[in-house]
mmCIF file with all atom_site columns, C-alpha atoms in Angstrom:
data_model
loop_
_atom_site.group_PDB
_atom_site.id
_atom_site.type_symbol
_atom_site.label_atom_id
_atom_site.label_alt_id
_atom_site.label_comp_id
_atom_site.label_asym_id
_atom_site.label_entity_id
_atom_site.label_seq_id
_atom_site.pdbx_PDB_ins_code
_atom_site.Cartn_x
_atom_site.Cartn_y
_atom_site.Cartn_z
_atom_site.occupancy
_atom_site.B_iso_or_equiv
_atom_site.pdbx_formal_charge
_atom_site.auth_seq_id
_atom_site.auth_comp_id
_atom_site.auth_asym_id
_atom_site.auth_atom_id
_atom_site.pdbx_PDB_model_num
ATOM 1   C CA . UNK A 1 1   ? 122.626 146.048 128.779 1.00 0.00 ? 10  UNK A CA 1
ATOM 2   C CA . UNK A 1 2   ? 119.378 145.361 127.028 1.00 0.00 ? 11  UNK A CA 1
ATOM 3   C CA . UNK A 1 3   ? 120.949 144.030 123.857 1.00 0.00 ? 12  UNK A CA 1
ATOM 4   C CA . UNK A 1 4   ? 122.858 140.929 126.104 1.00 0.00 ? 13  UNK A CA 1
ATOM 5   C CA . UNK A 1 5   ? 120.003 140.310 127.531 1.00 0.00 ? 14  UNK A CA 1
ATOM 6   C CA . UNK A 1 6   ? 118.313 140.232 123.741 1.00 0.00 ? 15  UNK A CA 1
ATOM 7   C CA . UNK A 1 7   ? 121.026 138.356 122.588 1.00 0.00 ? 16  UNK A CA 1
ATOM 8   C CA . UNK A 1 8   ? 120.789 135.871 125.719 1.00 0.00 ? 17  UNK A CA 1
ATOM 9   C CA . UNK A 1 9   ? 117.673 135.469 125.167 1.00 0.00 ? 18  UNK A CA 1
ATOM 10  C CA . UNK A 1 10  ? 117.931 134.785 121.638 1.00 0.00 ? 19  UNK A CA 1
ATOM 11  C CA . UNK A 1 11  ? 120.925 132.255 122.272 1.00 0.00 ? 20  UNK A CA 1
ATOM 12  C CA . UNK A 1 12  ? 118.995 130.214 124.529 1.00 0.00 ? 21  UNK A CA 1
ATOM 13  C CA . UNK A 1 13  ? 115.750 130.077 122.426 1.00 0.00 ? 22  UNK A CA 1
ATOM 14  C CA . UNK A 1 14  ? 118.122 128.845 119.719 1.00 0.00 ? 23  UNK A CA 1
ATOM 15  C CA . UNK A 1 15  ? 119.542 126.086 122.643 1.00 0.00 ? 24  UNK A CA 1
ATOM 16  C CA . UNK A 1 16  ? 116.111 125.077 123.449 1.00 0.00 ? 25  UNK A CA 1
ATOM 17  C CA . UNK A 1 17  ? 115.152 124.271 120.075 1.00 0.00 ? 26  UNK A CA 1
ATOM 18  C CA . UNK A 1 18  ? 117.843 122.473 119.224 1.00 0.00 ? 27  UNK A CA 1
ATOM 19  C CA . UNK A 1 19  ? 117.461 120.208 121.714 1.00 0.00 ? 28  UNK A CA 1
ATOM 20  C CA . UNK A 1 20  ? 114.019 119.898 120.805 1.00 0.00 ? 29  UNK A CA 1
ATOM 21  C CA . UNK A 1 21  ? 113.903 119.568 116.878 1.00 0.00 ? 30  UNK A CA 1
ATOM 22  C CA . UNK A 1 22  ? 112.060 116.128 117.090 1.00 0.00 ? 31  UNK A CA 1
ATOM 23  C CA . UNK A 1 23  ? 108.847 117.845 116.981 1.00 0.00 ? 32  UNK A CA 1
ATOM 24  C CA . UNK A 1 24  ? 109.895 119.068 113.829 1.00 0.00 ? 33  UNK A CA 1
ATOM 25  C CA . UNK A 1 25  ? 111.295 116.288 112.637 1.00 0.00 ? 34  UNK A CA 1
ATOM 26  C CA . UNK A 1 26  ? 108.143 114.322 113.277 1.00 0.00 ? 35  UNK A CA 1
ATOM 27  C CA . UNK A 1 27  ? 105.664 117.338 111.068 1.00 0.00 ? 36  UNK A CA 1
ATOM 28  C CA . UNK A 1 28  ? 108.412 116.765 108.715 1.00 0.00 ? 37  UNK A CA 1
ATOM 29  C CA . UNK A 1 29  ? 107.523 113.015 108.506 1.00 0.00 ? 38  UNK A CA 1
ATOM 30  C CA . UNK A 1 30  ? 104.241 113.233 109.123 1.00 0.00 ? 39  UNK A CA 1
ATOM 31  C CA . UNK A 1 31  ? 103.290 115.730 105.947 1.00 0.00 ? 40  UNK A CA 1
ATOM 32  C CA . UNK A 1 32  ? 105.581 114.128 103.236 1.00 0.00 ? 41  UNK A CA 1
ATOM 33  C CA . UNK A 1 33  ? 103.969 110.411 104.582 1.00 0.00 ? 42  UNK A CA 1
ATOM 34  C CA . UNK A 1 34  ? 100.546 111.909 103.965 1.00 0.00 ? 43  UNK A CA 1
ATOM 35  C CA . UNK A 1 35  ? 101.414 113.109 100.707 1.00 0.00 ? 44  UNK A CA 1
ATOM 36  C CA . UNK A 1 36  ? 103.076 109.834 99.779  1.00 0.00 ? 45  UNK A CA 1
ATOM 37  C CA . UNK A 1 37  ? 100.427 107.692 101.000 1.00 0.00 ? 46  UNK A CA 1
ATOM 38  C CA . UNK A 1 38  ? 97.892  109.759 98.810  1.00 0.00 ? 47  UNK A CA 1
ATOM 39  C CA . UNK A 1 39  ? 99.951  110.051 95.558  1.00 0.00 ? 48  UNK A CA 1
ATOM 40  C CA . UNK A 1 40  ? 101.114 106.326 95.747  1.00 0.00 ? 49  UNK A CA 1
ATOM 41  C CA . UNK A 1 41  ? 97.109  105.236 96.759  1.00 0.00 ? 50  UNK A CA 1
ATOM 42  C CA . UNK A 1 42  ? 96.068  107.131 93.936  1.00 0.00 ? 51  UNK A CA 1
ATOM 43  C CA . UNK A 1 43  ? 98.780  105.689 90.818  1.00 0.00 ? 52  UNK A CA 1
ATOM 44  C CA . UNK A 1 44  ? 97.732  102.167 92.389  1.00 0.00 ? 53  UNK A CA 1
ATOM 45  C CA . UNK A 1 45  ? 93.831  102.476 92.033  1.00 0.00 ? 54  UNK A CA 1
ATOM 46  C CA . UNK A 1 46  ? 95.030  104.374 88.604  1.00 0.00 ? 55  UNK A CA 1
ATOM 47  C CA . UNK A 1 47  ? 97.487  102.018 87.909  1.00 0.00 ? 56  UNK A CA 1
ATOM 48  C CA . UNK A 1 48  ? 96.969  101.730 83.951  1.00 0.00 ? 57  UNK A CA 1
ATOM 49  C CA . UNK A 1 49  ? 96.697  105.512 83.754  1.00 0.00 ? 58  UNK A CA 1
ATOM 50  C CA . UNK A 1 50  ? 100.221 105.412 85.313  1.00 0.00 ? 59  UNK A CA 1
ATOM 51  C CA . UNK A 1 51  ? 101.658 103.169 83.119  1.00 0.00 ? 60  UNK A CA 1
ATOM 52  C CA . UNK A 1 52  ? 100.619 105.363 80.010  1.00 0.00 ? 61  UNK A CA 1
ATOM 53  C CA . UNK A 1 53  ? 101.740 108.369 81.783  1.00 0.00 ? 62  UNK A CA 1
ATOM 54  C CA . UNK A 1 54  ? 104.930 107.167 82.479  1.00 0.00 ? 63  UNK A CA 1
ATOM 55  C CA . UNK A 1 55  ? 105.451 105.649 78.683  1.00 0.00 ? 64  UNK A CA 1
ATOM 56  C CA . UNK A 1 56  ? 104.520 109.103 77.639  1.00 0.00 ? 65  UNK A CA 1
ATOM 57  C CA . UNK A 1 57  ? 107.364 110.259 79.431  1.00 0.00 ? 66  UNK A CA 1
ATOM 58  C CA . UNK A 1 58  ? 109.411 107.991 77.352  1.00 0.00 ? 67  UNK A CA 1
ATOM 59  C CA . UNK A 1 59  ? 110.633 106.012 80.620  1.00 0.00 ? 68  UNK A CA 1
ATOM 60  C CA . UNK A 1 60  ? 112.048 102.855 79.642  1.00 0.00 ? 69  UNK A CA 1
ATOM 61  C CA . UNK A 1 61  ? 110.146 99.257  80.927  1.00 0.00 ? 70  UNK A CA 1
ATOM 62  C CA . UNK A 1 62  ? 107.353 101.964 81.894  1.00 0.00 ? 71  UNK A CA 1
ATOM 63  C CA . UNK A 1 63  ? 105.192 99.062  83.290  1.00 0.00 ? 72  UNK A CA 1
ATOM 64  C CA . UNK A 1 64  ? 107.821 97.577  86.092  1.00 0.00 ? 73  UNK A CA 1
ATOM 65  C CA . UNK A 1 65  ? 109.077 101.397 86.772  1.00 0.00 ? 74  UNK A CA 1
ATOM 66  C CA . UNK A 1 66  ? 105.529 102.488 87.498  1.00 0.00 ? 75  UNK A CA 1
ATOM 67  C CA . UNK A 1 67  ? 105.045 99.362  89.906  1.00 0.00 ? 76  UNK A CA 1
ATOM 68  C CA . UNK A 1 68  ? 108.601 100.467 91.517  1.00 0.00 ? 77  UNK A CA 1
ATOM 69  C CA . UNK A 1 69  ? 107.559 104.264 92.070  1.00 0.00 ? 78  UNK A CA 1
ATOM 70  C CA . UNK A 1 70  ? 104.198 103.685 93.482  1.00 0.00 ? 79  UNK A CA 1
ATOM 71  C CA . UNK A 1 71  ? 105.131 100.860 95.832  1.00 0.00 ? 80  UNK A CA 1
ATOM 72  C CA . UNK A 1 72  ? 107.904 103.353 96.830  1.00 0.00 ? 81  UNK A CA 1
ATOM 73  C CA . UNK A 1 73  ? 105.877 106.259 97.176  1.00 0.00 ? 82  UNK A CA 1
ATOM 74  C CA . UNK A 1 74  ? 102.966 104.322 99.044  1.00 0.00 ? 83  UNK A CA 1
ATOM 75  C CA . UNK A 1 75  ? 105.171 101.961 101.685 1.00 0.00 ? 84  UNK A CA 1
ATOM 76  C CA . UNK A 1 76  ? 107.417 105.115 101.991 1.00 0.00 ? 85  UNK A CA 1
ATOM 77  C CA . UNK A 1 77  ? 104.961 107.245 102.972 1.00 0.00 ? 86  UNK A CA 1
ATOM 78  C CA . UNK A 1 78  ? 103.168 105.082 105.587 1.00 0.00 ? 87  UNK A CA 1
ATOM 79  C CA . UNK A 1 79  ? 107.046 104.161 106.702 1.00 0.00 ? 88  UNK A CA 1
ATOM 80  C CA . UNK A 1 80  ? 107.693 108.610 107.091 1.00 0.00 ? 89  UNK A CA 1
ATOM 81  C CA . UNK A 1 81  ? 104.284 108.448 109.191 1.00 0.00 ? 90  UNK A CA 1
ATOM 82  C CA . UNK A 1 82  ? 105.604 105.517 111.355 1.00 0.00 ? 91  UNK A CA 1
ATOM 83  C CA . UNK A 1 83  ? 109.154 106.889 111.089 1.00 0.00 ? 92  UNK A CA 1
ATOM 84  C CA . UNK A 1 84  ? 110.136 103.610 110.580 1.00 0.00 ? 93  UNK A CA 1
ATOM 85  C CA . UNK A 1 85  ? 113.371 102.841 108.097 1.00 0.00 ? 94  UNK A CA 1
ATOM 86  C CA . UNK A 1 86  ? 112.993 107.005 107.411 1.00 0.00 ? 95  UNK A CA 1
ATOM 87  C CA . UNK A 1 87  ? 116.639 107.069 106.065 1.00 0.00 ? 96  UNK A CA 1
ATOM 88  C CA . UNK A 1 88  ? 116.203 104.442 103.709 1.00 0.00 ? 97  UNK A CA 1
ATOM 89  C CA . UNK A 1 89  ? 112.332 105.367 102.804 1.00 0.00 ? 98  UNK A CA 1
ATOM 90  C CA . UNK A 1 90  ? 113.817 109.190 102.287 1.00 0.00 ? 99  UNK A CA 1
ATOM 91  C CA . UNK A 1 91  ? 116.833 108.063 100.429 1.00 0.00 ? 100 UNK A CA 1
ATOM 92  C CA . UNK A 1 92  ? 114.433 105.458 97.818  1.00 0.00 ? 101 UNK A CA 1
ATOM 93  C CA . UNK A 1 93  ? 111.728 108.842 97.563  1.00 0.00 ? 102 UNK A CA 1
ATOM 94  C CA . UNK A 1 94  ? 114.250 110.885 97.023  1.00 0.00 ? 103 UNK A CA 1
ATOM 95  C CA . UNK A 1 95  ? 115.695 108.739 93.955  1.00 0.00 ? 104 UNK A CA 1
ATOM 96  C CA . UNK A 1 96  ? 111.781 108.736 92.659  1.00 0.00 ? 105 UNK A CA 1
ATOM 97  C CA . UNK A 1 97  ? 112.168 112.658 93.055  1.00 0.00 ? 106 UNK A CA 1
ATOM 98  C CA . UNK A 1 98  ? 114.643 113.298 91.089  1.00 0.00 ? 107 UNK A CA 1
ATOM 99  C CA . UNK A 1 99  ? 113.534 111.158 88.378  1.00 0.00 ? 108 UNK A CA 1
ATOM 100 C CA . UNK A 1 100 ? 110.345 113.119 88.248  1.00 0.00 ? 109 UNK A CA 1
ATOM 101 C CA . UNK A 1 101 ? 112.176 116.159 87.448  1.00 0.00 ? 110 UNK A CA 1
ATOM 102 C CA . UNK A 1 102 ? 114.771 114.770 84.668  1.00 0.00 ? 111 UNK A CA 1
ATOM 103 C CA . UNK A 1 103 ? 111.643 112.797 83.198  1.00 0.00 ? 112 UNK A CA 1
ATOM 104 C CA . UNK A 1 104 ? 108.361 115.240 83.902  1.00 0.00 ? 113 UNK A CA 1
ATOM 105 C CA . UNK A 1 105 ? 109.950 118.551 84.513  1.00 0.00 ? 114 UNK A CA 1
ATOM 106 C CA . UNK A 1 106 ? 112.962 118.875 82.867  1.00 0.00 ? 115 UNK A CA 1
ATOM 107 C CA . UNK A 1 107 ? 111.482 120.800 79.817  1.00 0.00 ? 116 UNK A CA 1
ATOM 108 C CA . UNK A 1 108 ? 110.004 123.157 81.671  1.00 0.00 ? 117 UNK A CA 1
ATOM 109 C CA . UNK A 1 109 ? 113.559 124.014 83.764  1.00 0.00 ? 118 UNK A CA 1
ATOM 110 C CA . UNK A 1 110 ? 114.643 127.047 81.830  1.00 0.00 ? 119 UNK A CA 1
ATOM 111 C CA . UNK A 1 111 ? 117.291 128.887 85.025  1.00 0.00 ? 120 UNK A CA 1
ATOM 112 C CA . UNK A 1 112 ? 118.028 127.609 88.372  1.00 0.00 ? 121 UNK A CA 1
ATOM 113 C CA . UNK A 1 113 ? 115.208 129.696 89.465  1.00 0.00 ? 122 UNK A CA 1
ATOM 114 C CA . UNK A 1 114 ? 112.814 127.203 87.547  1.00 0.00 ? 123 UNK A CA 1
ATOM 115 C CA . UNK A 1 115 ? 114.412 124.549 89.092  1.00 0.00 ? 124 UNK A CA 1
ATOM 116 C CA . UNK A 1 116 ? 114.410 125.472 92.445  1.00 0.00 ? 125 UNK A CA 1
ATOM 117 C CA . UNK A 1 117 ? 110.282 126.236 92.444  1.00 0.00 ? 126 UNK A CA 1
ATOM 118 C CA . UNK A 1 118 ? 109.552 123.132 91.347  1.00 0.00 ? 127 UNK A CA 1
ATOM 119 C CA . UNK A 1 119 ? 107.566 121.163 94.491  1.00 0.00 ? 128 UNK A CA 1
ATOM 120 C CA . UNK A 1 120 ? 109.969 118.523 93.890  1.00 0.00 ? 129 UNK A CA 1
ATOM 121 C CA . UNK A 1 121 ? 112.810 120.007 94.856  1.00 0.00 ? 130 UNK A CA 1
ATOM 122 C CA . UNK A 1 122 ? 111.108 121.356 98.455  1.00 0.00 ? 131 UNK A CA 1
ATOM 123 C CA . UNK A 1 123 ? 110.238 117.504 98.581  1.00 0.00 ? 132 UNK A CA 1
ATOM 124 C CA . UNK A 1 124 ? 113.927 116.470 97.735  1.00 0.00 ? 133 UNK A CA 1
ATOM 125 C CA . UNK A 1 125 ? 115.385 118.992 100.493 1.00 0.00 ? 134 UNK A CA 1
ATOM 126 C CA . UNK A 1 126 ? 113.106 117.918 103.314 1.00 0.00 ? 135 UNK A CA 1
ATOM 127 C CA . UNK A 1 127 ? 113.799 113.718 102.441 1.00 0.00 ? 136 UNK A CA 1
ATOM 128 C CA . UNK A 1 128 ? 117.691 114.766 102.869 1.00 0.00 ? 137 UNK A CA 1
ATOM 129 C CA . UNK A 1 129 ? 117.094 116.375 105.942 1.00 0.00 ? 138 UNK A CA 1
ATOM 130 C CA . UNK A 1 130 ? 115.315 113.138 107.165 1.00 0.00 ? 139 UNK A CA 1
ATOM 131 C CA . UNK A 1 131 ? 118.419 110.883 105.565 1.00 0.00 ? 140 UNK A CA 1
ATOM 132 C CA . UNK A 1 132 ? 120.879 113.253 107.554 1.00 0.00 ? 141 UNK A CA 1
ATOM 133 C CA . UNK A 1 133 ? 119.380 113.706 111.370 1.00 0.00 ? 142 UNK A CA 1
ATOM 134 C CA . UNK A 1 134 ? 116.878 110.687 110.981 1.00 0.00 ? 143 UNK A CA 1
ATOM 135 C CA . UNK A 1 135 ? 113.052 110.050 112.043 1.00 0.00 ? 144 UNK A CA 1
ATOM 136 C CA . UNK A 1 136 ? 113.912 112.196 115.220 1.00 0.00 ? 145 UNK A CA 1
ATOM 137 C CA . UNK A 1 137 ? 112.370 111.239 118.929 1.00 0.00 ? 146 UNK A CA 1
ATOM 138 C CA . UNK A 1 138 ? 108.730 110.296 118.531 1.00 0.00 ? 147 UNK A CA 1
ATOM 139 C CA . UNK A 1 139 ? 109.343 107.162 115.807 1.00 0.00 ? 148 UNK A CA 1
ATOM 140 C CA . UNK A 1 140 ? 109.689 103.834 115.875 1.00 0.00 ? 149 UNK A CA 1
ATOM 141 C CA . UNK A 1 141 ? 113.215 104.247 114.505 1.00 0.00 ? 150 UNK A CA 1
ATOM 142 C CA . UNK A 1 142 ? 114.615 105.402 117.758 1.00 0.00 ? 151 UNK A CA 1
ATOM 143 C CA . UNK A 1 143 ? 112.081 102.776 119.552 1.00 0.00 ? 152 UNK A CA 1
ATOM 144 C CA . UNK A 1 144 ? 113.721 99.594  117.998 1.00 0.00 ? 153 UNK A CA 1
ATOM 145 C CA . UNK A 1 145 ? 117.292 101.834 118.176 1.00 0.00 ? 154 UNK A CA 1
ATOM 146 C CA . UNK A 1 146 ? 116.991 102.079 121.963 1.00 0.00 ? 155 UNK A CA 1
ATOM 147 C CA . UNK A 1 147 ? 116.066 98.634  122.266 1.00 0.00 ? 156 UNK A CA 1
ATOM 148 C CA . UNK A 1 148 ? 118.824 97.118  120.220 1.00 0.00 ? 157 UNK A CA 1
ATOM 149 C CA . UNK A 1 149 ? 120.907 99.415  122.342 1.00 0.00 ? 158 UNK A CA 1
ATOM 150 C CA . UNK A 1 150 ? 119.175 97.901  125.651 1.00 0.00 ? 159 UNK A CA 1
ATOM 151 C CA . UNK A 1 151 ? 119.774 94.595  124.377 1.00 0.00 ? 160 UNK A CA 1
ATOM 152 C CA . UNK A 1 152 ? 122.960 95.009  123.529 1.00 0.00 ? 161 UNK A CA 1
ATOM 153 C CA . UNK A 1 153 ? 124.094 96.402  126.860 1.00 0.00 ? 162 UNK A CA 1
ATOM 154 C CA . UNK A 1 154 ? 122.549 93.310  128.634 1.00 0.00 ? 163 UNK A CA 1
#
């Protein structure tokens, strides 16, 4: 008897927070947008120092792909604190995270193991989880969705 009543208990914990995951959701969005706002505020007041760091890297037209990455990485992250165009933000900073690890880390990527520690990665899995269930309840994604809905249905 005691284990159903463990396992019922379990089961509708499990319920509960599933219904409830926008809380999560909006952490989620609210830590990477900090980060992103702070990285892509500081290559902007840096911005030469980002230019020669990316031309170190060897990335081509180093200049125009700096501008690209910070703009991203600065809009995007005040757009994740907003939760406002979160799939397409986490999408565009997931693109600049994965060219940070073929240009930045890849030499130091020796097993999947190496790989899979790098803080890039972490950032790449949590952006795809904001791509796939969206900015969640508390955003102004699912504000201007239930009003195009309301409209819609008027």
């Amino acid at each position: 008897m005691k284990m159903n009543a463990v396992r019922q208990t379990i089961t509708t914990l499990f319920r509960y927070l599933s219904k409830h995951d926008y809380w999560i959701l909006a952490l989620i969005r609210l830590s990477l947008g900090l980060i992103f706002v702070q990285t892509g505020f500081g290559k902007f007041t840096h911005f030469p120092d980002t230019v020669a760091f990316f031309a170190d890297l060897g990335i081509p037209f180093a200049s125009a792909n700096a501008a690209i990455a910070t703009t991203i990485e600065f809009v995007g992250g005040i757009a994740l604190i907003l939760g406002l165009f979160t799939r397409l933000f986490g999408l565009a900073l997931t693109g600049v995270m994965v060219v940070a690890i073929v240009t930045a880390q890849w030499a130091n990527i020796h097993s999947l193991t190496d790989g899979i520690m790098l803080q890039e990665w972490d950032y790449i899995l949590f952006f795809l989880l904001l791509v796939i269930r969206g900015a969640g309840k508390w955003s102004l994604d699912e504000r201007l969705s239930r009003r195009s809905t309301h409209d819609l249905n008027n």
